[in-house]
PDB file of C-alpha atoms and ligand atoms in Angstrom:
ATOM      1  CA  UNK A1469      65.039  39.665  84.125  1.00  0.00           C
ATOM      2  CA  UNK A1470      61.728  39.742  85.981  1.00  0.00           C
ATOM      3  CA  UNK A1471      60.497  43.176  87.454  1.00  0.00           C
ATOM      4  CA  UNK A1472      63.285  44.917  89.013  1.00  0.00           C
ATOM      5  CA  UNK A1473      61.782  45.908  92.584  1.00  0.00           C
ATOM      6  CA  UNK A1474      62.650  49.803  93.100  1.00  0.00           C
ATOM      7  CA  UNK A1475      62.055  51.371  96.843  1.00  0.00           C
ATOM      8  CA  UNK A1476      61.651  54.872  96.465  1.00  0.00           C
ATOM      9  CA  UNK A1477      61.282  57.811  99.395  1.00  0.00           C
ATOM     10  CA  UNK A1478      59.806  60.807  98.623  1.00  0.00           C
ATOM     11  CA  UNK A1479      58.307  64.128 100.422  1.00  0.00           C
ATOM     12  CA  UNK A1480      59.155  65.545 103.051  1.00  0.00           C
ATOM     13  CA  UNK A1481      59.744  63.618 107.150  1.00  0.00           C
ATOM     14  CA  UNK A1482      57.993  65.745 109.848  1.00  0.00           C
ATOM     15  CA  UNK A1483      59.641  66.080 113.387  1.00  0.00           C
ATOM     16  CA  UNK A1484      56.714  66.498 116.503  1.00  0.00           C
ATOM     17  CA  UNK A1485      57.370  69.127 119.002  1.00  0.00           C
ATOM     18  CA  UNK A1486      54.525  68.477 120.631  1.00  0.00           C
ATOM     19  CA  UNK A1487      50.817  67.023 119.821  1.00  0.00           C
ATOM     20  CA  UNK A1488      50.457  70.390 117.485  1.00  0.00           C
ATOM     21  CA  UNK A1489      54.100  71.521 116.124  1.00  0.00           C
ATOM     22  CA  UNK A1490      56.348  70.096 114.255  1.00  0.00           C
ATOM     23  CA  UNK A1491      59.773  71.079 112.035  1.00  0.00           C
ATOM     24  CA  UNK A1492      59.605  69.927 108.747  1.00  0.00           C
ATOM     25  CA  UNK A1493      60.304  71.736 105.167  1.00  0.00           C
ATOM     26  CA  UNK A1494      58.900  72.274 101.980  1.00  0.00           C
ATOM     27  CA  UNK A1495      59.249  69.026 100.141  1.00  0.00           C
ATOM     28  CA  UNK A1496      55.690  68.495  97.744  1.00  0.00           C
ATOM     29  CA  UNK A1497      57.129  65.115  96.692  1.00  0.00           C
ATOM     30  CA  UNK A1498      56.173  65.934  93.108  1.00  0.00           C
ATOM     31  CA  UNK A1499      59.718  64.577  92.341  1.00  0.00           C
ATOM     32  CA  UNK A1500      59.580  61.391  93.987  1.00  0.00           C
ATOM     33  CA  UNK A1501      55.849  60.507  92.910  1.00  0.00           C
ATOM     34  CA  UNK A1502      56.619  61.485  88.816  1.00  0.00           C
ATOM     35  CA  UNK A1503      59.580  59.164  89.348  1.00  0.00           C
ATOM     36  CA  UNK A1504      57.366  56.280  91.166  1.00  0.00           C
ATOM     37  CA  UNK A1505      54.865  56.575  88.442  1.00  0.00           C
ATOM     38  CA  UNK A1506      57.476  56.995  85.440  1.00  0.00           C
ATOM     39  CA  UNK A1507      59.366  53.547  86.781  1.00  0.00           C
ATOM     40  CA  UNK A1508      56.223  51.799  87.968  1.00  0.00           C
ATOM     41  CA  UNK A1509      55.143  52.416  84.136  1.00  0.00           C
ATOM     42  CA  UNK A1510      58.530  51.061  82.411  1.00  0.00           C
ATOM     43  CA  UNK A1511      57.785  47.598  83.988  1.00  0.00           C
ATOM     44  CA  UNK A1512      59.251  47.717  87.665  1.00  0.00           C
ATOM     45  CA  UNK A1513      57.427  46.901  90.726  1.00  0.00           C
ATOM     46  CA  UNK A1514      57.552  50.045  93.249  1.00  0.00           C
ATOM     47  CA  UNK A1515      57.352  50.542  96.856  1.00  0.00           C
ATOM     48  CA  UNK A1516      56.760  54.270  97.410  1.00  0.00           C
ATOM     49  CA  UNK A1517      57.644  55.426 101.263  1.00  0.00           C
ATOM     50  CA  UNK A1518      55.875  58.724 101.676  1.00  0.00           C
ATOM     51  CA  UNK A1519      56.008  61.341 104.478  1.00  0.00           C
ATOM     52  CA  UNK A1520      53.333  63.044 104.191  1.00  0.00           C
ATOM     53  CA  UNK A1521      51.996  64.883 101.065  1.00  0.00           C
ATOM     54  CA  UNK A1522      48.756  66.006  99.276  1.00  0.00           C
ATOM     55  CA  UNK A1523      49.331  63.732  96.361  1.00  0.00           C
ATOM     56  CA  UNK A1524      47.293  60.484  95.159  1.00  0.00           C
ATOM     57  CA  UNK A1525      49.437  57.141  94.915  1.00  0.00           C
ATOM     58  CA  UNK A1526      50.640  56.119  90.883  1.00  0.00           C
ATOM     59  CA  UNK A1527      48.774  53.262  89.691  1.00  0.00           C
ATOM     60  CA  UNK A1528      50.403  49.998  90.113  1.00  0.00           C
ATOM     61  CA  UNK A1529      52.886  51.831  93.234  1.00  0.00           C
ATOM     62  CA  UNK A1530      52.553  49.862  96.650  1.00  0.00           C
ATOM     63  CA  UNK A1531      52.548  53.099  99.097  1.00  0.00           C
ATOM     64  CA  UNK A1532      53.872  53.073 102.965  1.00  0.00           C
ATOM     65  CA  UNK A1533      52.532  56.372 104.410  1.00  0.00           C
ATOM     66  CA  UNK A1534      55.195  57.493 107.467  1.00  0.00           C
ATOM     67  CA  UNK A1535      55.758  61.053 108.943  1.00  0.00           C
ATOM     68  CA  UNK A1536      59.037  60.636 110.644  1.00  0.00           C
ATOM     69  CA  UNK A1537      62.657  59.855 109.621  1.00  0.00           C
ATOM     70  CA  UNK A1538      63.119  56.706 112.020  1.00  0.00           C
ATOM     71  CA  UNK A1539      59.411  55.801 110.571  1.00  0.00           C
ATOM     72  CA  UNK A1540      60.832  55.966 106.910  1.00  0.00           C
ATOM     73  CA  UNK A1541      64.181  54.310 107.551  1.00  0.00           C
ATOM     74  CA  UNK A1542      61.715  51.319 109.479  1.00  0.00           C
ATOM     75  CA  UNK A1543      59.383  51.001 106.141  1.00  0.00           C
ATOM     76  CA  UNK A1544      62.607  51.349 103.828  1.00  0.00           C
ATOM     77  CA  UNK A1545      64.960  48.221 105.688  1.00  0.00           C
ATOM     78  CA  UNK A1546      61.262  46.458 105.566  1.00  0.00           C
ATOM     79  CA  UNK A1547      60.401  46.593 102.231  1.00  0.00           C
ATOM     80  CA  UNK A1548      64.103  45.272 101.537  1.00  0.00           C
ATOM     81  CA  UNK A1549      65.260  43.269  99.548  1.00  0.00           C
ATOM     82  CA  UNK A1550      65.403  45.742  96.724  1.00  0.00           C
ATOM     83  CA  UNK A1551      67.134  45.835  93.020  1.00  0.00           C
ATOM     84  CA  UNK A1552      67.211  49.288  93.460  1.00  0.00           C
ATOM     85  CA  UNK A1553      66.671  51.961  96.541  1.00  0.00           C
ATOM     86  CA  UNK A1554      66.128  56.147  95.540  1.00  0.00           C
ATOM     87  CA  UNK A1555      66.114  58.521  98.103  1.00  0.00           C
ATOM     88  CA  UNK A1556      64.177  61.720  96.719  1.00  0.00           C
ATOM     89  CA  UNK A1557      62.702  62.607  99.998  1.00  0.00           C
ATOM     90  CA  UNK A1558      63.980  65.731 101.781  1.00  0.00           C
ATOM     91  CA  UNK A1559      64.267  64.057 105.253  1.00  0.00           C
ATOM     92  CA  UNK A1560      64.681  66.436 108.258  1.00  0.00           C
ATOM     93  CA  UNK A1561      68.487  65.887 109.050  1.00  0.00           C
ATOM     94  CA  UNK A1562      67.689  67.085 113.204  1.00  0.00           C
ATOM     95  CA  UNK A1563      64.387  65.816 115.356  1.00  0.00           C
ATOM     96  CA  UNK A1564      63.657  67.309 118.598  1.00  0.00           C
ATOM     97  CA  UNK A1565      65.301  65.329 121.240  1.00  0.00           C
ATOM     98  CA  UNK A1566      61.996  65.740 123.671  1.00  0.00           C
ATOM     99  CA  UNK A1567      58.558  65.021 121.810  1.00  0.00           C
ATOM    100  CA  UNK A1568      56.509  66.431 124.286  1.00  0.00           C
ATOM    101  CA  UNK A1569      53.003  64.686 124.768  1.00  0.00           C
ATOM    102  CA  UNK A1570      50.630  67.572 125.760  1.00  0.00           C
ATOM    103  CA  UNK A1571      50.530  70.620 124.095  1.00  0.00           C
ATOM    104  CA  UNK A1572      52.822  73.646 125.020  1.00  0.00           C
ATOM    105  CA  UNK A1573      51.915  76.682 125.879  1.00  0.00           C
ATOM    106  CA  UNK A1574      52.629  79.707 124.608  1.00  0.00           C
ATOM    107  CA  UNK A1575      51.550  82.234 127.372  1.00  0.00           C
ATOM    108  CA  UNK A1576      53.690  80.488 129.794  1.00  0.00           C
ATOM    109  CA  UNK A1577      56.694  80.128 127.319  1.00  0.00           C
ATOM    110  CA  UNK A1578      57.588  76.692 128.063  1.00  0.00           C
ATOM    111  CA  UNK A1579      59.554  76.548 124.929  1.00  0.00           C
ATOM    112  CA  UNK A1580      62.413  78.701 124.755  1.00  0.00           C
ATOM    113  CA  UNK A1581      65.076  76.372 123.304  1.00  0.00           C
ATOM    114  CA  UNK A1582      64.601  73.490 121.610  1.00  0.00           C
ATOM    115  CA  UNK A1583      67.686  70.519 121.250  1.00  0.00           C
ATOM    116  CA  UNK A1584      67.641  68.560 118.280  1.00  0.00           C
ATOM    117  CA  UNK A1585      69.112  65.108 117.570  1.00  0.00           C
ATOM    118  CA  UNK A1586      70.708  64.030 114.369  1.00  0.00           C
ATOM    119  CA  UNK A1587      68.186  61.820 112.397  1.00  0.00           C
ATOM    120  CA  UNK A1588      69.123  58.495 110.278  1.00  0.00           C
ATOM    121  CA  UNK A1589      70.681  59.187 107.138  1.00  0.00           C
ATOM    122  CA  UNK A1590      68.731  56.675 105.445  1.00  0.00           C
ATOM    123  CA  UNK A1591      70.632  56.797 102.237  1.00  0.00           C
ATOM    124  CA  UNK A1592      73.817  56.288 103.961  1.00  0.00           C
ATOM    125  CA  UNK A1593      72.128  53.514 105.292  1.00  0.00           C
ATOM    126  CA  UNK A1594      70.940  51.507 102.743  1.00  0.00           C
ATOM    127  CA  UNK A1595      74.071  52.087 100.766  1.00  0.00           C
ATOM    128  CA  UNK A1596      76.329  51.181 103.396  1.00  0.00           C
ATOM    129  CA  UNK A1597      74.580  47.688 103.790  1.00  0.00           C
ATOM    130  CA  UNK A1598      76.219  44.819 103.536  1.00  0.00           C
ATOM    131  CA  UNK A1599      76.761  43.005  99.672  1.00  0.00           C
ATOM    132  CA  UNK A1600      74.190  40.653 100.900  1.00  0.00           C
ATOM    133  CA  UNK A1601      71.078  43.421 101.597  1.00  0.00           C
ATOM    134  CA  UNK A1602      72.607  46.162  99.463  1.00  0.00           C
ATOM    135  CA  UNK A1603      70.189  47.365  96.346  1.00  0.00           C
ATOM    136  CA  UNK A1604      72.657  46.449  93.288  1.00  0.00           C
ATOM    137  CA  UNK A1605      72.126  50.394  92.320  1.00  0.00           C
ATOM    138  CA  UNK A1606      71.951  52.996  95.497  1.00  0.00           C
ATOM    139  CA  UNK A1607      71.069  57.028  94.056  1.00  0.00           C
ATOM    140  CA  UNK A1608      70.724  59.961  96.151  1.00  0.00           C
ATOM    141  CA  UNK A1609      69.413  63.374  95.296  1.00  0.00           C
ATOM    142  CA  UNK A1610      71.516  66.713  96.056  1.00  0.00           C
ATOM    143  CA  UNK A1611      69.488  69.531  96.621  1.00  0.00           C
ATOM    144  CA  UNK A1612      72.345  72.548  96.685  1.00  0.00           C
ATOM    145  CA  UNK A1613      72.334  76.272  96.551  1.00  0.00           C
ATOM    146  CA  UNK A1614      75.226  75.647  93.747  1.00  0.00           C
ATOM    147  CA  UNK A1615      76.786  79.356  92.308  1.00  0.00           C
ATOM    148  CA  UNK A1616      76.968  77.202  89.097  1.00  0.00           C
ATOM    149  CA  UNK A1617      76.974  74.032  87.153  1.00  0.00           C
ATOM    150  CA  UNK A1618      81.117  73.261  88.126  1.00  0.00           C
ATOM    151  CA  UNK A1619      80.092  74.084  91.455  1.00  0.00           C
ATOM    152  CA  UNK A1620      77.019  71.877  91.317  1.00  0.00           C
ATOM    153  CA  UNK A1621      78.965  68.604  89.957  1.00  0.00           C
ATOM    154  CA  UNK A1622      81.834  69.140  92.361  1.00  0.00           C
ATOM    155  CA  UNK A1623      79.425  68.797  95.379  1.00  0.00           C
ATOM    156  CA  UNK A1624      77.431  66.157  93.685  1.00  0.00           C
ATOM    157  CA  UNK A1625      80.788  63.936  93.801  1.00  0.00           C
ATOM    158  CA  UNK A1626      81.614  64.674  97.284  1.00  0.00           C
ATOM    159  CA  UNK A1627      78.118  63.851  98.049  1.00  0.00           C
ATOM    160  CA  UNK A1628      78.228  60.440  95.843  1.00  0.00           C
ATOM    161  CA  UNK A1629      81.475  59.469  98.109  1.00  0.00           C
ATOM    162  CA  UNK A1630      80.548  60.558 101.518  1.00  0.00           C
ATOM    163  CA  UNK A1631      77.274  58.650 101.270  1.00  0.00           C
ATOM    164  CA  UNK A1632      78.657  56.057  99.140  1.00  0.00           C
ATOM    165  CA  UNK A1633      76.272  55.815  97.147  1.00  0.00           C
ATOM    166  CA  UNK A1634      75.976  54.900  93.154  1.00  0.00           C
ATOM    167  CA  UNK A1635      74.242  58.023  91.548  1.00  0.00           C
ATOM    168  CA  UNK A1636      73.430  61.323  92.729  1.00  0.00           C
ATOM    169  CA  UNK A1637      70.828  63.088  90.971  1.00  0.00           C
ATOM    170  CA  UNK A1638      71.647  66.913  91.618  1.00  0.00           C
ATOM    171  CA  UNK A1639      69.687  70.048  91.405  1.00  0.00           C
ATOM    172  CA  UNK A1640      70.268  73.490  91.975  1.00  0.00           C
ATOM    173  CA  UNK A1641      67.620  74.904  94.262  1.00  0.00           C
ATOM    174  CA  UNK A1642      68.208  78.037  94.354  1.00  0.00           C
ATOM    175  CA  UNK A1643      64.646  79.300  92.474  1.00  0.00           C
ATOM    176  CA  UNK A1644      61.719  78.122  93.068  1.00  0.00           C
ATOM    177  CA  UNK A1645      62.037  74.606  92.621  1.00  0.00           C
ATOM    178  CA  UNK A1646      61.523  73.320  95.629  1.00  0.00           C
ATOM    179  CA  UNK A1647      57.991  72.772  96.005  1.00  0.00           C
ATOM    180  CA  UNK A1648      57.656  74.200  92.494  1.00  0.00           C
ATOM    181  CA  UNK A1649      56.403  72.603  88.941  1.00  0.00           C
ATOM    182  CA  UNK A1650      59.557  72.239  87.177  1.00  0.00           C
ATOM    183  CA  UNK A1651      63.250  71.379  88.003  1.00  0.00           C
ATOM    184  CA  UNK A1652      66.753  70.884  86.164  1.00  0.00           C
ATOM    185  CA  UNK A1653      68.997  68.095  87.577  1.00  0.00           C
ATOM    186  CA  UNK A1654      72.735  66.419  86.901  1.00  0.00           C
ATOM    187  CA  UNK A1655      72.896  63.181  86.592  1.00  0.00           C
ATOM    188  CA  UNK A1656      76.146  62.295  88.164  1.00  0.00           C
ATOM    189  CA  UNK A1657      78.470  58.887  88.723  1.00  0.00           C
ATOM    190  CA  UNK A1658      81.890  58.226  89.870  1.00  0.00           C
ATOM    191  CA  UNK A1659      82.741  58.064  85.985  1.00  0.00           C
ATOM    192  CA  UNK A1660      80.292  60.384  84.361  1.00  0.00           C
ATOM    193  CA  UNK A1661      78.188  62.886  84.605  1.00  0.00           C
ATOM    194  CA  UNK A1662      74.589  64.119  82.579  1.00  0.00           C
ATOM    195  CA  UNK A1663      73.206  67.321  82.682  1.00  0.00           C
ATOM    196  CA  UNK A1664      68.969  67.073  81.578  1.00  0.00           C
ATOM    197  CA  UNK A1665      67.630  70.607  81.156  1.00  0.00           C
ATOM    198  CA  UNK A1666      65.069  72.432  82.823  1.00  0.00           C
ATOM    199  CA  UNK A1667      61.676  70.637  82.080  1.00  0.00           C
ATOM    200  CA  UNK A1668      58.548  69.764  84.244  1.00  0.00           C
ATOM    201  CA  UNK A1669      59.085  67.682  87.149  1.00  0.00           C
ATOM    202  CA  UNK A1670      57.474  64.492  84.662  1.00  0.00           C
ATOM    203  CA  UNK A1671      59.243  65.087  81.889  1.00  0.00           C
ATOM    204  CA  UNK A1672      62.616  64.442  84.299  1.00  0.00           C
ATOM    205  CA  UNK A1673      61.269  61.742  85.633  1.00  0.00           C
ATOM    206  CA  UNK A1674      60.543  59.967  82.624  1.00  0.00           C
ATOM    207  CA  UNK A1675      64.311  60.273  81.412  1.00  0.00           C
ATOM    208  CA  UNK A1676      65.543  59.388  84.862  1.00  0.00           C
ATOM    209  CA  UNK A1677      63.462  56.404  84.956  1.00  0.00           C
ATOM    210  CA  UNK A1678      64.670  55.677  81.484  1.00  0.00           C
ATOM    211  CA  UNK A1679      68.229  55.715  82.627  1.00  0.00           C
ATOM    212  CA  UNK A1680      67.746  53.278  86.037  1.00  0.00           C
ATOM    213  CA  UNK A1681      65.999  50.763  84.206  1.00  0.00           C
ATOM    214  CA  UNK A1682      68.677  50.832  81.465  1.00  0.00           C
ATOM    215  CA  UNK A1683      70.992  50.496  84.381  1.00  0.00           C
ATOM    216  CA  UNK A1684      69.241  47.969  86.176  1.00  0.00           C
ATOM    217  CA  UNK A1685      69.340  46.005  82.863  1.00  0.00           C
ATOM    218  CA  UNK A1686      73.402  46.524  82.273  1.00  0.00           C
ATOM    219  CA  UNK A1687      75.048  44.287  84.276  1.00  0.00           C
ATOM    220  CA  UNK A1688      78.416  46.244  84.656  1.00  0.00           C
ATOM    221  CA  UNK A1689      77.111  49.882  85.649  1.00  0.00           C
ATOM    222  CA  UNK A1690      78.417  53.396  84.887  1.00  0.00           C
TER     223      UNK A1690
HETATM  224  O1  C5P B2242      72.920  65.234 102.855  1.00  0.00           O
HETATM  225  P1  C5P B2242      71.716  65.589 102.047  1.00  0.00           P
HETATM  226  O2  C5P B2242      70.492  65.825 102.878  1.00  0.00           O
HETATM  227  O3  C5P B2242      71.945  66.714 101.070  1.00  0.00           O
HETATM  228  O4  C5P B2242      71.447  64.302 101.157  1.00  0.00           O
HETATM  229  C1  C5P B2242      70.363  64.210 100.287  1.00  0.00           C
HETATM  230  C2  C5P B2242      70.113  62.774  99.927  1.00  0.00           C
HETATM  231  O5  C5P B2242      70.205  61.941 101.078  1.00  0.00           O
HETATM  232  C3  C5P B2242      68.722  62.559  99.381  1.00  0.00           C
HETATM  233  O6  C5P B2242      68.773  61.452  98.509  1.00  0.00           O
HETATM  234  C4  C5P B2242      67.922  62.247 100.641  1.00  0.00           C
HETATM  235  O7  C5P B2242      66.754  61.508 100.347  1.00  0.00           O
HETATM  236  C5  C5P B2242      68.926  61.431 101.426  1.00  0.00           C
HETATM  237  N1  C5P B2242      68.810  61.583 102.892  1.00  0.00           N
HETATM  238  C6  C5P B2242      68.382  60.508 103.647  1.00  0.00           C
HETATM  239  N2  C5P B2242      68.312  60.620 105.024  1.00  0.00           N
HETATM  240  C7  C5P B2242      68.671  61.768 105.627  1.00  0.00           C
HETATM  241  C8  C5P B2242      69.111  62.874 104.866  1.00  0.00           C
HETATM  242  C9  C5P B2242      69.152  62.749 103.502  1.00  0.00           C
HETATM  243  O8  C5P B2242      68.056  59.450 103.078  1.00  0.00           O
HETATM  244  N3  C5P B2242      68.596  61.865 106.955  1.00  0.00           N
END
């Protein structure tokens, strides 16, 4: 097989208010760049679609730099066709429904209320493609305030259905792992499902790079 091409998207989207304010969360993109550099080094060729984050771009990653959620979903259906699409990007689910294009002011409390629009669910998306465009393997991550690891998988599955997607990687972010060094994830599928333990952000992504190549390779996956 020649080198599987993997889109990943990682970081967080940010949502303009106006020219100054935006809503956005606390996404570092650690996650998504150790996994971009972990599968760029086993061999596949990567297209990394960033929002925007203080990190430097993996050697060997091709990197499309976006802020917004409609700007990511744009870069991911261009960079298509893929072997393989990740979503590890925390991608603001709402958007203001007004971007206003001069600055509000404060003193005169212009901005009382703000309405929000439902954003692209981008892995929905690109899982719900048709055979022809659809990645062969399609994995979400599940970031859940789980009470514990039952708890966790069960919400990983309904996750894996609803966006009908292949894998779901979950984690329970209830500590500090957002944003944070480390993190401990589930690897879950509609037949099984993988706990790794807690471990730096790199070590994870080496083992879940280890496991999409080895499923990019197996022709009947699981
Ligand atoms: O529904 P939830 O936000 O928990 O889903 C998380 C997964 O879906 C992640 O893989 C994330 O990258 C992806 N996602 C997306 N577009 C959205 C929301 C989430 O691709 N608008």
């Amino acid at each position: 097989m020649s080198a599987p091409h993997i889109i990943l998207t990682a970081g967080p989207t940010i949502e303009p208010i106006d020219p100054v304010r935006f809503l956005s969360n606390h996404s570092s993109g650690r996650q998504g760049f150790a996994l971009a550099d972990a599968l760029a080094q086993r061999g596949a060729q990567v297209t990394l679609v960033s929002g925007p984050v203080g990190l430097p771009t993996p050697g060997g990653v091709t990197r499309v730099d976006v802020q917004t959620a409609i700007e990511m979903r744009d870069a991911v259906m261009a960079a298509l066709p893929a072997d393989a699409f990740i979503g590890v990007a925390a991608v603001a689910d709402w958007r203001p429904a007004v971007r206003h294009t001069a600055k509000l002011k404060g003193e005169k409390a212009e901005l009382t209320r703000l309405e929000l629009v439902e954003n692209p669910d981008i892995l929905k998306e690109v899982a719900r493609l048709d055979a022809s465009r659809r990645p062969a393997l399609v994995v979400g991550f599940a970031a859940e305030t789980a009470p514990g690891p039952d708890e966790l998988e069960k919400l990983a599955r309904a996750k894996l259905e609803r966006k009908g997607c292949d894998l779901i990687i979950a984690n329970d972010v209830s500590g500090d792992v957002m944003g944070g060094e480390e993190n401990s994830v589930l690897i879950v599928s509609r037949e099984t499902s993988r706990s790794l333990p807690r471990a730096g952000k790199g070590v994870i992504a080496a083992h879940l790079g280890d496991s999409v190549m080895a499923l990019l390779h197996t022709p009947s996956r699981g």
